[in-house]
Tab-separated table of C-alpha atoms in Angstrom:
chain	number	residue	atom	x	y	z
A	26	MET	CA	26.239	-24.517	3.704
A	27	ASP	CA	29.451	-22.500	3.658
A	28	GLY	CA	30.000	-19.185	5.465
A	29	ALA	CA	29.081	-17.041	2.446
A	30	GLN	CA	25.802	-18.908	1.944
A	31	ALA	CA	24.958	-18.668	5.643
A	32	ALA	CA	25.641	-14.917	5.628
A	33	LEU	CA	23.512	-14.483	2.502
A	34	GLY	CA	20.711	-16.485	4.126
A	35	GLY	CA	20.643	-14.077	7.058
A	36	SER	CA	20.679	-11.126	4.670
A	37	VAL	CA	17.821	-12.607	2.679
A	38	GLU	CA	15.677	-12.930	5.811
A	39	ARG	CA	16.556	-9.381	6.864
A	40	PHE	CA	15.886	-8.052	3.347
A	41	SER	CA	12.543	-9.861	3.290
A	42	ARG	CA	11.460	-8.328	6.612
A	43	ILE	CA	12.560	-4.840	5.535
A	44	ILE	CA	10.689	-5.057	2.228
A	45	GLU	CA	7.577	-6.389	3.961
A	46	GLN	CA	7.576	-3.502	6.454
A	47	LEU	CA	8.198	-0.903	3.753
A	48	VAL	CA	5.440	-2.288	1.536
A	49	ARG	CA	3.016	-2.272	4.473
A	50	SER	CA	3.851	1.399	5.153
A	51	LEU	CA	3.510	2.339	1.488
A	52	ARG	CA	0.136	0.619	1.209
A	53	THR	CA	-1.146	2.549	4.192
A	54	VAL	CA	0.144	5.888	2.912
A	55	ALA	CA	-1.106	5.309	-0.630
A	56	SER	CA	-4.611	4.362	0.461
A	57	VAL	CA	-6.745	6.484	-1.866
A	58	GLY	CA	-10.231	6.109	-3.254
A	59	GLY	CA	-11.061	3.081	-1.126
A	60	ILE	CA	-9.340	0.645	-3.471
A	61	SER	CA	-7.723	-2.520	-2.219
A	62	PRO	CA	-4.119	-3.497	-2.914
A	63	SER	CA	-5.462	-6.094	-5.390
A	64	MET	CA	-7.382	-3.422	-7.262
A	65	ALA	CA	-4.370	-1.120	-7.276
A	66	SER	CA	-2.167	-3.897	-8.634
A	67	ALA	CA	-4.608	-4.807	-11.410
A	68	LEU	CA	-5.123	-1.143	-12.309
A	69	GLY	CA	-1.384	-0.574	-12.431
A	70	ARG	CA	-0.935	-3.540	-14.735
A	71	LEU	CA	-3.716	-2.351	-17.043
A	72	GLU	CA	-2.173	1.104	-17.130
A	73	SER	CA	1.300	-0.199	-17.960
A	74	GLU	CA	0.344	-3.036	-20.334
A	75	GLY	CA	-2.809	-1.646	-21.872
A	76	PRO	CA	-6.200	-3.330	-22.203
A	77	LEU	CA	-6.222	-7.038	-21.301
A	78	ARG	CA	-8.719	-9.886	-21.300
A	79	ILE	CA	-9.780	-11.070	-17.858
A	80	THR	CA	-7.926	-14.355	-18.378
A	81	GLU	CA	-4.713	-12.494	-19.235
A	82	LEU	CA	-5.105	-10.164	-16.264
A	83	ALA	CA	-5.812	-13.072	-13.912
A	84	ARG	CA	-2.750	-14.961	-15.122
A	85	ALA	CA	-0.523	-11.887	-14.839
A	86	GLU	CA	-1.796	-11.107	-11.334
A	87	GLY	CA	-1.513	-14.724	-10.203
A	88	VAL	CA	-5.164	-15.222	-9.299
A	89	SER	CA	-7.946	-17.426	-10.609
A	90	GLN	CA	-10.181	-16.268	-13.429
A	91	PRO	CA	-13.316	-16.271	-11.201
A	92	ALA	CA	-11.488	-14.150	-8.608
A	93	MET	CA	-10.406	-11.681	-11.307
A	94	THR	CA	-13.924	-11.578	-12.740
A	95	GLN	CA	-15.231	-10.537	-9.309
A	96	LEU	CA	-12.441	-7.986	-8.863
A	97	VAL	CA	-13.074	-6.475	-12.302
A	98	GLY	CA	-16.801	-6.318	-11.504
A	99	ARG	CA	-16.077	-4.323	-8.330
A	100	MET	CA	-13.644	-2.052	-10.172
A	101	GLU	CA	-16.191	-1.510	-12.928
A	102	SER	CA	-18.889	-0.627	-10.365
A	103	ASP	CA	-16.460	1.868	-8.803
A	104	GLY	CA	-15.788	3.462	-12.195
A	105	LEU	CA	-12.122	2.410	-12.252
A	106	VAL	CA	-12.243	0.201	-15.349
A	107	GLU	CA	-14.517	-0.415	-18.273
A	108	ARG	CA	-15.072	-3.241	-20.693
A	109	GLU	CA	-14.549	-2.649	-24.378
A	110	THR	CA	-15.059	-4.840	-27.394
A	111	PRO	CA	-12.333	-4.632	-30.030
A	112	ASP	CA	-13.510	-4.006	-33.583
A	113	ASP	CA	-11.464	-6.922	-34.901
A	114	ASP	CA	-12.977	-9.519	-32.493
A	115	ARG	CA	-16.523	-8.802	-31.347
A	116	ARG	CA	-16.497	-11.938	-29.143
A	117	SER	CA	-13.613	-10.659	-27.069
A	118	VAL	CA	-13.858	-8.250	-24.132
A	119	LEU	CA	-10.923	-6.166	-22.982
A	120	ILE	CA	-10.611	-4.461	-19.626
A	121	THR	CA	-9.194	-0.938	-19.678
A	122	THR	CA	-8.669	1.782	-17.086
A	123	THR	CA	-10.935	4.805	-16.944
A	124	ALA	CA	-9.845	8.379	-16.325
A	125	ARG	CA	-10.928	7.945	-12.687
A	126	GLY	CA	-8.815	4.791	-12.363
A	127	ARG	CA	-5.774	6.549	-13.829
A	128	ASP	CA	-6.313	9.554	-11.534
A	129	ILE	CA	-6.418	7.326	-8.455
A	130	LEU	CA	-3.258	5.527	-9.547
A	131	SER	CA	-1.533	8.852	-10.091
A	132	LEU	CA	-2.560	10.092	-6.652
A	133	ARG	CA	-1.403	6.842	-5.026
A	134	ARG	CA	1.993	7.168	-6.709
A	135	ALA	CA	2.302	10.814	-5.691
A	136	ARG	CA	1.548	9.939	-2.067
A	137	ARG	CA	4.071	7.094	-2.075
A	138	SER	CA	6.724	9.303	-3.637
A	139	ALA	CA	6.123	12.105	-1.136
A	140	TYR	CA	6.272	9.624	1.756
A	141	LEU	CA	9.498	8.064	0.500
A	142	HIS	CA	10.984	11.503	-0.038
A	143	GLU	CA	10.177	12.416	3.575
A	144	LEU	CA	11.682	9.154	4.817
A	145	LEU	CA	14.837	9.570	2.763
A	146	GLU	CA	15.278	13.093	4.127
A	147	THR	CA	15.578	11.606	7.628
A	148	LEU	CA	18.699	9.712	6.549
A	149	GLY	CA	22.187	11.029	6.222
A	150	PRO	CA	23.903	11.538	2.868
A	151	ALA	CA	25.812	8.249	3.121
A	152	ASP	CA	22.617	6.219	3.650
A	153	ARG	CA	20.791	8.054	0.839
A	154	GLY	CA	23.778	7.405	-1.437
A	155	ALA	CA	23.800	3.716	-0.509
A	156	ILE	CA	20.106	3.436	-1.375
A	157	GLU	CA	20.631	5.282	-4.660
A	158	ASN	CA	23.542	3.000	-5.527
A	159	ALA	CA	21.379	-0.059	-4.799
A	160	LEU	CA	18.586	0.999	-7.176
A	161	PRO	CA	20.032	-0.606	-10.358
A	162	ALA	CA	20.432	-3.940	-8.547
A	163	LEU	CA	16.901	-3.692	-7.152
A	164	GLU	CA	15.562	-2.952	-10.640
A	165	ARG	CA	17.329	-6.078	-11.944
A	166	LEU	CA	15.836	-8.045	-9.043
A	167	VAL	CA	12.336	-6.871	-9.975
A	168	LEU	CA	12.921	-7.867	-13.614
A	169	ALA	CA	14.170	-11.288	-12.520
A	170	ALA	CA	11.099	-11.737	-10.319
A	171	ALA	CA	8.824	-10.878	-13.246
A	172	GLN	CA	10.473	-13.613	-15.299
A	173	GLN	CA	10.114	-16.365	-12.669
A	174	PRO	CA	7.393	-18.713	-13.940
A	175	SER	CA	8.235	-21.288	-11.272
A	176	LEU	CA	6.927	-19.189	-8.387
A	177	PRO	CA	3.453	-20.031	-7.099
A	178	PRO	CA	0.682	-17.519	-7.849
A	179	ARG	CA	-0.106	-14.977	-5.181
A	180	GLY	CA	-2.478	-16.221	-2.544
A	181	THR	CA	-1.307	-19.806	-3.006
A	182	ALA	CA	-0.053	-21.372	0.179
A	183	THR	CA	3.036	-23.532	-0.051
A	184	ARG	CA	4.323	-25.938	2.540
């Protein structure tokens, strides 16, 4: 490993720890309506991608179909999602968000945004500018992560 790779390796570890801590803080702040992070993730996906079959949602969320079936059942009981049958395929069932589910997602996002705004206000202009300048690269990183089929599904231990 050359010097540049070694330096990057240290940065990757540091970046990983920073992201983990920030995500933990955001989850705590955005805790609304008694929904778990798994529920919030599935709801967010349904909101952004539209109605999905349980198998599609499970695959996209990186969990097993039985685990997603249980999660959808809990979300349905809580009034966050509903099942609908498309007119063109009566055998199929799609999961869609309800108004309550969308309202909770909106409130979670508002809380996260307000929290991040408060945090950013504690930084000086140079630090805020550095974060703003990093946003396009972070967006590209998120897109690259979404296109990585080789990564193990969430909740899968690797050794």
